[in-house]
Tab-separated table of C-alpha atoms in Angstrom:
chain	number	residue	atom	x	y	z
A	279	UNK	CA	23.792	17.362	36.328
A	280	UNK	CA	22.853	20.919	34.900
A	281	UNK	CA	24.915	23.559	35.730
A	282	UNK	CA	24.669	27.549	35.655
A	283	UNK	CA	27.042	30.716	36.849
A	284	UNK	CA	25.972	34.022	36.600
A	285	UNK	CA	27.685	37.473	37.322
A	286	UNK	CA	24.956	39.610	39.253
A	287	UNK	CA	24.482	42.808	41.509
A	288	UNK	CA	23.731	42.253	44.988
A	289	UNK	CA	20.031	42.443	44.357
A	290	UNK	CA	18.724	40.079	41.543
A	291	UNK	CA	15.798	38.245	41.347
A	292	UNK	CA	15.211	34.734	41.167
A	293	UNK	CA	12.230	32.152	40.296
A	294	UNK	CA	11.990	29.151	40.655
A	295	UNK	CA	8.578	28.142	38.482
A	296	UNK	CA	9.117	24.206	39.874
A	297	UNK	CA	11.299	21.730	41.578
A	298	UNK	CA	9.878	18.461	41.243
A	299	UNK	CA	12.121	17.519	44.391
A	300	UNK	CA	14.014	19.399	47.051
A	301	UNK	CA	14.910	23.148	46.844
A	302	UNK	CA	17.672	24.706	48.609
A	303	UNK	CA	18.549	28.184	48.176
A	304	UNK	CA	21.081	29.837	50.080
A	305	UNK	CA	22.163	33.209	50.443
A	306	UNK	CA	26.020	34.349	50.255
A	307	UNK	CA	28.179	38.038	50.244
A	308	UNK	CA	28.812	36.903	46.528
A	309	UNK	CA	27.605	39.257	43.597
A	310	UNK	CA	26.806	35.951	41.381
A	311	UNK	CA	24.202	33.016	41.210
A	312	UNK	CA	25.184	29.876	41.111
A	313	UNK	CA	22.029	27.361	40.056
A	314	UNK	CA	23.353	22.968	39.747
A	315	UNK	CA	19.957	20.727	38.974
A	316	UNK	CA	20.593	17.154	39.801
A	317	UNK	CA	19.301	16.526	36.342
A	318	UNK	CA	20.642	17.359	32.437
A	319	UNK	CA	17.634	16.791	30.582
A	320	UNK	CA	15.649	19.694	28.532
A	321	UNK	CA	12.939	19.777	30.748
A	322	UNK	CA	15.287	21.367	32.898
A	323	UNK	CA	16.092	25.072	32.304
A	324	UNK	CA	17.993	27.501	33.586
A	325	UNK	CA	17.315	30.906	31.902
A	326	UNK	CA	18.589	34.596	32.817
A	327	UNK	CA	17.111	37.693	31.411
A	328	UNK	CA	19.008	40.745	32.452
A	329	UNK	CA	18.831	40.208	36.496
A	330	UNK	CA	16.333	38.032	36.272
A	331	UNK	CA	17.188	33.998	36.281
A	332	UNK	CA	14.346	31.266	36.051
A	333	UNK	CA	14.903	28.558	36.906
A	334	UNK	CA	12.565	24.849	36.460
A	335	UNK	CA	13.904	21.471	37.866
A	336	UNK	CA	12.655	18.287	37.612
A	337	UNK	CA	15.053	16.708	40.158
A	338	UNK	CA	16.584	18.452	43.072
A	339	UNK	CA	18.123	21.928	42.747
A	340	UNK	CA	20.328	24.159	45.029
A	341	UNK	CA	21.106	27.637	44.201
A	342	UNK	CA	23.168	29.767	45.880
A	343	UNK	CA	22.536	33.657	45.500
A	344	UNK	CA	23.726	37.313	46.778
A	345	UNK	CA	22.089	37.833	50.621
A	346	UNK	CA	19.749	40.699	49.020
A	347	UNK	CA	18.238	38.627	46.161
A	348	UNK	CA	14.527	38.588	46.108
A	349	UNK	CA	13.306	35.293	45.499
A	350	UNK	CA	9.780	34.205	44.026
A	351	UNK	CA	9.424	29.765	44.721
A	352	UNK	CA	6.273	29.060	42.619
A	353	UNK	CA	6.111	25.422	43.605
A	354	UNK	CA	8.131	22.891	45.111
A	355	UNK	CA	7.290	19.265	45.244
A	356	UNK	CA	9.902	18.106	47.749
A	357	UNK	CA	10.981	19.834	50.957
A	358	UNK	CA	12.277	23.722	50.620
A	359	UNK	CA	15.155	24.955	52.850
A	360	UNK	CA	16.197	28.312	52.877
A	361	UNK	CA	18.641	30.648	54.518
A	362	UNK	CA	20.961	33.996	54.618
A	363	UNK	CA	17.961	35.636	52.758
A	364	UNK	CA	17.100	38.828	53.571
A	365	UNK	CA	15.729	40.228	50.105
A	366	UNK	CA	11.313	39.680	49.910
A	367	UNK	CA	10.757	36.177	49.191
A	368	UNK	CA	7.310	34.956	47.677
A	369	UNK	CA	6.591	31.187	48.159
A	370	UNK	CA	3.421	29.631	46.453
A	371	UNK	CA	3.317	26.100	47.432
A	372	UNK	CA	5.759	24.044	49.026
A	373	UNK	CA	4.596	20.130	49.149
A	374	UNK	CA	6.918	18.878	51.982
A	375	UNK	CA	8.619	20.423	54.904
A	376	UNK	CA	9.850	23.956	54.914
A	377	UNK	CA	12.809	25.672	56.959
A	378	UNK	CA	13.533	29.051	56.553
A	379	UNK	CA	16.337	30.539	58.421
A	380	UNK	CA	17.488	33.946	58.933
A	381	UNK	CA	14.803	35.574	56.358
A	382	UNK	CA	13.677	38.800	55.050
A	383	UNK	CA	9.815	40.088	54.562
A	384	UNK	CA	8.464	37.056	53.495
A	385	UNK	CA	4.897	35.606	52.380
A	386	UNK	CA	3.757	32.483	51.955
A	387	UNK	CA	0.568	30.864	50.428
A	388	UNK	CA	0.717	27.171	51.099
A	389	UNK	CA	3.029	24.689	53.094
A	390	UNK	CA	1.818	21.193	53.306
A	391	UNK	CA	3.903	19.784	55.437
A	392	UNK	CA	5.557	21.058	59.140
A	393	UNK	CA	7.203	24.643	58.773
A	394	UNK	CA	10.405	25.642	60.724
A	395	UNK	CA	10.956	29.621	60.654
A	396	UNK	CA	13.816	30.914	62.907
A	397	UNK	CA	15.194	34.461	62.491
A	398	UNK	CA	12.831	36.067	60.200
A	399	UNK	CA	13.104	40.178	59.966
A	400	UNK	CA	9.879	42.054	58.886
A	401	UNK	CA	6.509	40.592	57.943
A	402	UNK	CA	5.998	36.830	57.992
A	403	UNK	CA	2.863	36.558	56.183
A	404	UNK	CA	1.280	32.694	55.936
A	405	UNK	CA	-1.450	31.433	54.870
A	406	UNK	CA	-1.465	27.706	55.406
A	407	UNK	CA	0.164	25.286	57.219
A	408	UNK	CA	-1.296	21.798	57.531
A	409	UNK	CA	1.262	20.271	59.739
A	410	UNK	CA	3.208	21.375	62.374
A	411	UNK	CA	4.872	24.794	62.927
A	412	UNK	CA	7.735	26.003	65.013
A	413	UNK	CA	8.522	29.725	65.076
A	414	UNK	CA	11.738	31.404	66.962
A	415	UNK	CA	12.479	35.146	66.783
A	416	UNK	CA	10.562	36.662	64.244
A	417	UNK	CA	11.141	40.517	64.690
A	418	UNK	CA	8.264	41.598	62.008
A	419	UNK	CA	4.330	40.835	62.025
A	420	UNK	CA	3.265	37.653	62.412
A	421	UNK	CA	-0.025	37.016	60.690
A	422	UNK	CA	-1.099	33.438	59.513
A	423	UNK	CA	-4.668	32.384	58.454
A	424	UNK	CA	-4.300	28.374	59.279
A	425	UNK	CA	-2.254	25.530	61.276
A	426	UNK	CA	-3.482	22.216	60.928
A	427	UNK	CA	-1.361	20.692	63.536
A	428	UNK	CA	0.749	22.185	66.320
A	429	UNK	CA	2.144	25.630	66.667
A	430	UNK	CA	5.175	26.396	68.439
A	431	UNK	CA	6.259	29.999	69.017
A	432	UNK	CA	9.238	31.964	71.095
A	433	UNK	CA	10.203	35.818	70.917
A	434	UNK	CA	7.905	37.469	68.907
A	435	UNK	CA	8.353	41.402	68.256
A	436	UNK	CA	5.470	42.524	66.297
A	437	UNK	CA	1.931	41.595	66.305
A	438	UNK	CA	0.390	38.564	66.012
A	439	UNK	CA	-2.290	37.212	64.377
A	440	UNK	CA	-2.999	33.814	63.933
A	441	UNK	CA	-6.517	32.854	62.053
A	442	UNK	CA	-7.053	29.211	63.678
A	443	UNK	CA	-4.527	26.821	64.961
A	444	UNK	CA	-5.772	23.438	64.856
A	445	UNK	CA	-3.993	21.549	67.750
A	446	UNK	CA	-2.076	23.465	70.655
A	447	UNK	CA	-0.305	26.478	70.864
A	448	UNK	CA	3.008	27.370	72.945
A	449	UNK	CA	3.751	30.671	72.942
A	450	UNK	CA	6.451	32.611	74.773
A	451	UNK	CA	7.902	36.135	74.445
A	452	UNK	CA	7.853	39.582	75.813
A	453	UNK	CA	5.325	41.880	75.182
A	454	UNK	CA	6.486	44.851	73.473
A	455	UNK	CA	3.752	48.311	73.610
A	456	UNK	CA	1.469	48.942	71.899
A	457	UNK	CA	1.640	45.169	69.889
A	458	UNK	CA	-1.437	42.666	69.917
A	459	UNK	CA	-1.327	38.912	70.411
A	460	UNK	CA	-4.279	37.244	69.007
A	461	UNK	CA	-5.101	33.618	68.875
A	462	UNK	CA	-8.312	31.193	68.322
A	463	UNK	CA	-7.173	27.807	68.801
A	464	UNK	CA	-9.289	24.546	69.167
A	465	UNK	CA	-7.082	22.862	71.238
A	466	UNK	CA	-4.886	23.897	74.395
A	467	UNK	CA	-2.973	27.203	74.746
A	468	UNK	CA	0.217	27.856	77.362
A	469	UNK	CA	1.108	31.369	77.239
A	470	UNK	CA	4.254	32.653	78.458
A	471	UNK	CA	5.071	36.324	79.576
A	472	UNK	CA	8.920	37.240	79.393
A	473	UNK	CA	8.340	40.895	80.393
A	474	UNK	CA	6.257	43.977	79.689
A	475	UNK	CA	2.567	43.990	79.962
A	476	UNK	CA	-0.676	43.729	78.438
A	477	UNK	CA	-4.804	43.762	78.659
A	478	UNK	CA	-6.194	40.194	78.506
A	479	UNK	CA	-9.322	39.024	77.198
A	480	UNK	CA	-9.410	35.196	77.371
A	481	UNK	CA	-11.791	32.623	76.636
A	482	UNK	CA	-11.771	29.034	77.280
A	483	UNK	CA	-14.444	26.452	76.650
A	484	UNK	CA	-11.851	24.401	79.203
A	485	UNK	CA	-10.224	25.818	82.059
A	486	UNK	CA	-8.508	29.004	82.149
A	487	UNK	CA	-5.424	28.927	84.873
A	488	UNK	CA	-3.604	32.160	85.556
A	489	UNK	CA	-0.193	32.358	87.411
A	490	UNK	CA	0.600	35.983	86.919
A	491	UNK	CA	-0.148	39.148	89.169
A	492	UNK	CA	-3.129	40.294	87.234
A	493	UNK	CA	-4.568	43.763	88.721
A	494	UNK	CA	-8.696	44.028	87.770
A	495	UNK	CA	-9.248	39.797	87.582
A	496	UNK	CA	-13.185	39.739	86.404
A	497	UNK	CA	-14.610	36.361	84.809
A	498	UNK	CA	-14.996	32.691	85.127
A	499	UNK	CA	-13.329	29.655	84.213
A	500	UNK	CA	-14.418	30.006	80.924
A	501	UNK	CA	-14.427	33.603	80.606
A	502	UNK	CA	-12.100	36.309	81.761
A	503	UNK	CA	-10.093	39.761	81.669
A	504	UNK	CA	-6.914	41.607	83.407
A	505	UNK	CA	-3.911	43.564	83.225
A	506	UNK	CA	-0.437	42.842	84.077
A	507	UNK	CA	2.142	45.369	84.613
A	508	UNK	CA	1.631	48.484	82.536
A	509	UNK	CA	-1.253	46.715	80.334
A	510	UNK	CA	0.872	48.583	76.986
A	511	UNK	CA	-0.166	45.384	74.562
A	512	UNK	CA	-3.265	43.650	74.427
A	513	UNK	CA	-3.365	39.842	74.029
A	514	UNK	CA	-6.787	38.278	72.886
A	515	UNK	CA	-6.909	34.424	73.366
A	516	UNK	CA	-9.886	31.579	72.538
A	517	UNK	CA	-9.029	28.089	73.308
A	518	UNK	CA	-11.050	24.955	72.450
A	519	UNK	CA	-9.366	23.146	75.118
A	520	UNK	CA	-7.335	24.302	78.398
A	521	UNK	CA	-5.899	28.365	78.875
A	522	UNK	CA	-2.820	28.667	80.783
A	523	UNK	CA	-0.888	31.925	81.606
A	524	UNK	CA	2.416	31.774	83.060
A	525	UNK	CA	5.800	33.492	83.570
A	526	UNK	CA	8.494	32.799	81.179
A	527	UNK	CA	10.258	29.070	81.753
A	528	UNK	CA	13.516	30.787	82.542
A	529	UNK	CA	15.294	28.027	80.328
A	530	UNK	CA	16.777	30.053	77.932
A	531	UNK	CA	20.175	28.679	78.478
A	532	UNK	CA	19.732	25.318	77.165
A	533	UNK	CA	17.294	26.792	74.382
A	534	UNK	CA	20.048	28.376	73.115
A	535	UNK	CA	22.607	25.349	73.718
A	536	UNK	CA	19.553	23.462	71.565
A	537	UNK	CA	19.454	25.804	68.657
A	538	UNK	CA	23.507	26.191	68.111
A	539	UNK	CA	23.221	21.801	68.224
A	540	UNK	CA	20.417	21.500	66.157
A	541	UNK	CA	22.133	23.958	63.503
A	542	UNK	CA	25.452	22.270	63.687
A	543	UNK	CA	22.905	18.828	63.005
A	544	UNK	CA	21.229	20.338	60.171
A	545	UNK	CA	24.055	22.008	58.442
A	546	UNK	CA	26.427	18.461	58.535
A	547	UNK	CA	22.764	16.683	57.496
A	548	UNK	CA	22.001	18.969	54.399
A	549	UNK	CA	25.730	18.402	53.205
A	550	UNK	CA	25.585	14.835	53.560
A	551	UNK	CA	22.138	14.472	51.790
A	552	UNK	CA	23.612	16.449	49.243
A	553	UNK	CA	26.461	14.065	48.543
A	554	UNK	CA	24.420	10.858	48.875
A	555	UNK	CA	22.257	12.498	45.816
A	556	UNK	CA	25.043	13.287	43.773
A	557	UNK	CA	26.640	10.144	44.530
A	558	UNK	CA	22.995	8.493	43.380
A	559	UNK	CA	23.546	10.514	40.347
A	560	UNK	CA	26.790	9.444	39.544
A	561	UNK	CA	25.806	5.466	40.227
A	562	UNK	CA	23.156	5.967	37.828
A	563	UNK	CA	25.370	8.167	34.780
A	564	UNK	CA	27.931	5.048	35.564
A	565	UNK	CA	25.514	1.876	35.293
A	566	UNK	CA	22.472	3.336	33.662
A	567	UNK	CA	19.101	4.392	35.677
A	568	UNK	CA	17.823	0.718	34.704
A	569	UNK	CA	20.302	-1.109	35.803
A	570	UNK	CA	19.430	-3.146	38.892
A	571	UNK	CA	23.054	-2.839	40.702
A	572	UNK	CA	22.693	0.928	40.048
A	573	UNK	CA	19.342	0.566	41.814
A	574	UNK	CA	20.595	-1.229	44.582
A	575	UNK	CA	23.617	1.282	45.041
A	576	UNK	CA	21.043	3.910	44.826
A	577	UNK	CA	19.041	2.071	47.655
A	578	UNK	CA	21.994	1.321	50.378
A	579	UNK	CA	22.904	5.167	49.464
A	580	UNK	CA	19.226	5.924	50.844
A	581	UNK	CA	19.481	3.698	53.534
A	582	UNK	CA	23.162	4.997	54.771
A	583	UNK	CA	21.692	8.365	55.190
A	584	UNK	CA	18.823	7.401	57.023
A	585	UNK	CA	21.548	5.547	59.175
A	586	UNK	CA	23.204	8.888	59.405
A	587	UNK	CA	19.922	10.832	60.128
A	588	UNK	CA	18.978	8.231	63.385
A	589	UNK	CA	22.683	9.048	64.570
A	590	UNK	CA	22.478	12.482	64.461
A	591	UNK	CA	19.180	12.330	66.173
A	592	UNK	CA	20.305	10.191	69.031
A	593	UNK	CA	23.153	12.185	69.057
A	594	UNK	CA	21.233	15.412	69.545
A	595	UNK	CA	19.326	13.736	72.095
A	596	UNK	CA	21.783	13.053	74.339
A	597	UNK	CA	23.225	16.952	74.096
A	598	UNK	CA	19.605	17.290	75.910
A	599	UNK	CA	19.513	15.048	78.219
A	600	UNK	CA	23.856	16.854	79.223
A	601	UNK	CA	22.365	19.865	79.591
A	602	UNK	CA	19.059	19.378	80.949
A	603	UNK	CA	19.614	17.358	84.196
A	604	UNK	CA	16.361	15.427	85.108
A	605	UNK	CA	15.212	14.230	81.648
A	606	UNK	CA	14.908	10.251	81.146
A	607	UNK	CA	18.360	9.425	80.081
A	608	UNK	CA	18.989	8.620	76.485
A	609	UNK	CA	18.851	4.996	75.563
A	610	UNK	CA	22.099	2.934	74.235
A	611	UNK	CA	22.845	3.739	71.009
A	612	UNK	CA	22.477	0.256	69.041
A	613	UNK	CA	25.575	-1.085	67.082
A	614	UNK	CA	26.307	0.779	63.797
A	615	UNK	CA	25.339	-0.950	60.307
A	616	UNK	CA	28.453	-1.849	58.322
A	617	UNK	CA	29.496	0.118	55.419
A	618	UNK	CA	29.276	-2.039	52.726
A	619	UNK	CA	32.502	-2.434	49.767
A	620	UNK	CA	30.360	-0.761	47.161
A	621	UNK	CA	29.505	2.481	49.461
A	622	UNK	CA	33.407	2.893	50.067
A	623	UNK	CA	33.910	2.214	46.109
A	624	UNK	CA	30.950	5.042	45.127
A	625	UNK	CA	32.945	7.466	47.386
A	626	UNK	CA	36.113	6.452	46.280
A	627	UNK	CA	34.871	7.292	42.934
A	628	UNK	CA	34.047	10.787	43.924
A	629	UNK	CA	37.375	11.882	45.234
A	630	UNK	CA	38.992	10.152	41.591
A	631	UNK	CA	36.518	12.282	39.773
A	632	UNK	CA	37.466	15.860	42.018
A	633	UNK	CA	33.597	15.551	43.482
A	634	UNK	CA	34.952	15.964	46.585
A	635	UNK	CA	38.031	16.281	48.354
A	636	UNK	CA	39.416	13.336	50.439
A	637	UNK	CA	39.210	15.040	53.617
A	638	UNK	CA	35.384	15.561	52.724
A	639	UNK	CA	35.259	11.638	52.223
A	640	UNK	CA	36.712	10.782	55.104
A	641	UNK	CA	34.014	12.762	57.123
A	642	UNK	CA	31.310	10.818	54.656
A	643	UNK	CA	32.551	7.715	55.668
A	644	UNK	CA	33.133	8.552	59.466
A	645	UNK	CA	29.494	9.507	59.443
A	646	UNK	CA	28.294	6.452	57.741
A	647	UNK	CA	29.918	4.450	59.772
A	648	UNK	CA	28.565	6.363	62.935
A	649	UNK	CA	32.120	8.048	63.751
């Protein structure tokens, strides 16, 4: 593993030119950067130049930097997961997934797999998305070009503009004066009003639906305009498919029950990954990377956290179906996999070399074991 510290101001800048894996970077009140590359060969570099640091990775990398940084992510071959950012970040290309949690201005060229932006302050500027997106407060403009799949969207402040979504949009929020929401979609649209007003112009080569008070209701089916309320904000809609208007769900309680669970998820999920690939690490510095029973401890690692990841899951499905009364009930959970002697031995091994503490492997095994 390739390690780097480095006394900053609050504001440095960081780039990341490549991770040929996953790339975490997380924001802290710390004035320093702290950069660890699960990998120690020389292709691997970690560089600073006054308050500049570059950084290239061909493994996985996390870094952890002040709050203010601004960050520049040239390309990232893995999944990206950021958070506590609120400096400009630049992303280029990301070739996985991408979650970006409470996040500064912000542009993006290319994600290629499904994005997850919650919390974002100022512009959120994308141009690509080619799988699914899911969007929750975003307080700046929203603009972005392309959506390949799904789009998913709650509380937006600012305007939006969004280019072409390829499959459905969901869309709820209020509608703040003098903002525009506009949208050409090819498949359905459900639109949501949580206060305020607007001017519609909607189009529909389905059915448009309306459930709201509109006052001056002109059009078809396919074709159609009002106002509702004050008509402050103007929201321009085209839908390949169906066109649905409606007042907001009203479910916010559980939404937020379903973010604080899905954190907690996440959070305990992005430390355990993070253990099972230095533990990988350390079963292949111990045996060498050819070594077959390093491969196989390597492999049950991989397996033991997609044990964990199936847990967590059904465990975050049954906080839904507590706090949503109605939804299909949440099936038995099946018996939990045994942890096998050479799992316990490779953590054992990381509380003898200081890795972690015990406490921390406790909570490893618990989890592996579905405790």
């Amino acid at each position: 593993m390739k390690t780097a510290t480095y006394e900053t101001s609050p504001t440095p800048h960081i780039t990341v030119v490549a991770c040929h894996d996953d790339l975490v970077v997380t924001g802290t009140g710390q004035p320093r950067v702290v950069v660890e590359i699960v990998d120690d060969s020389e292709a691997s570099r970690i560089e600073r130049t006054g308050e500049t640091i570059t950084v290239t990775a061909m493994e996985s990398c996390e870094i952890e930097c002040p709050t203010e940084a601004t960050v520049t992510i040239e390309r990232v071959s893995g999944d990206l997961r950021l958070s506590q950012l609120k400096g400009t970040l630049a992303i280029d290309t990301v070739n996985g997934d991408a979650d970006l949690r409470d996040i500064g201005p912000t542009s993006v060229k290319a994600i290629q797999g499904d994005a997850s932006i919650r919390d974002a302050e100022g512009v959120l500027r994308i141009e690509t998305i080619r799988g699914d997106a899911k969007l929750k407060r975003v307080d700046g403009a929203l603009n972005i070009d392309r959506v390949s799949g799904d789009l998913s969207a709650r509380n937006l402040a600012g305007n939006v503009n969004l280019g072409k979504v390829e499959g459905d949009l969901s869309i709820e929020t209020e509608l703040n004066p003098g903002q525009a929401y506009n949208a050409n979609v090819n498949g359905d649209i459900v639109f949501r009003i949580d206060g305020g007003g607007a001017r519609f112009n909607l189009s529909s080569r389905g059915e448009i639906r309306n459930r709201l008070p509109m006052v001056d209701w002109r059009g078809t089916a396919q074709a159609a305009t009002g106002t509702f309320g004050d008509g402050s904000a103007q929201v321009n809609l085209s839908a390949g498919g169906d066109l649905l208007i409606l007042p907001a769900s009203g479910d916010w309680g559980f939404d937020d029950i379903s973010d604080h669970v899905e954190s907690i998820i996440e959070s305990a999920m992005g430390q355990f990954e993070s253990q099972m690939s230095r533990m990988q690490h350390d079963l292949e510095e111990r045996f060498g990377k050819a070594s077959s029973r390093s491969e196989r401890a390597a492999e049950r690692a991989r397996h033991a956290a997609e044990r964990a990841k199936r847990r967590a899951e059904r465990a975050a499905g049954s906080w839904g179906a507590f706090f949503a009364p109605g939804r299909p009930p949440t099936p038995p959970r099946p018996p939990a996999e045994p942890v096998t002697d050479e799992e316990r031995l490779a953590v054992l091994k990381m509380v003898e070399d200081g890795k972690i503490t015990a406490d921390d492997a406790a909570k490893l095994l618990a989890a592996m074991e579905g405790g």
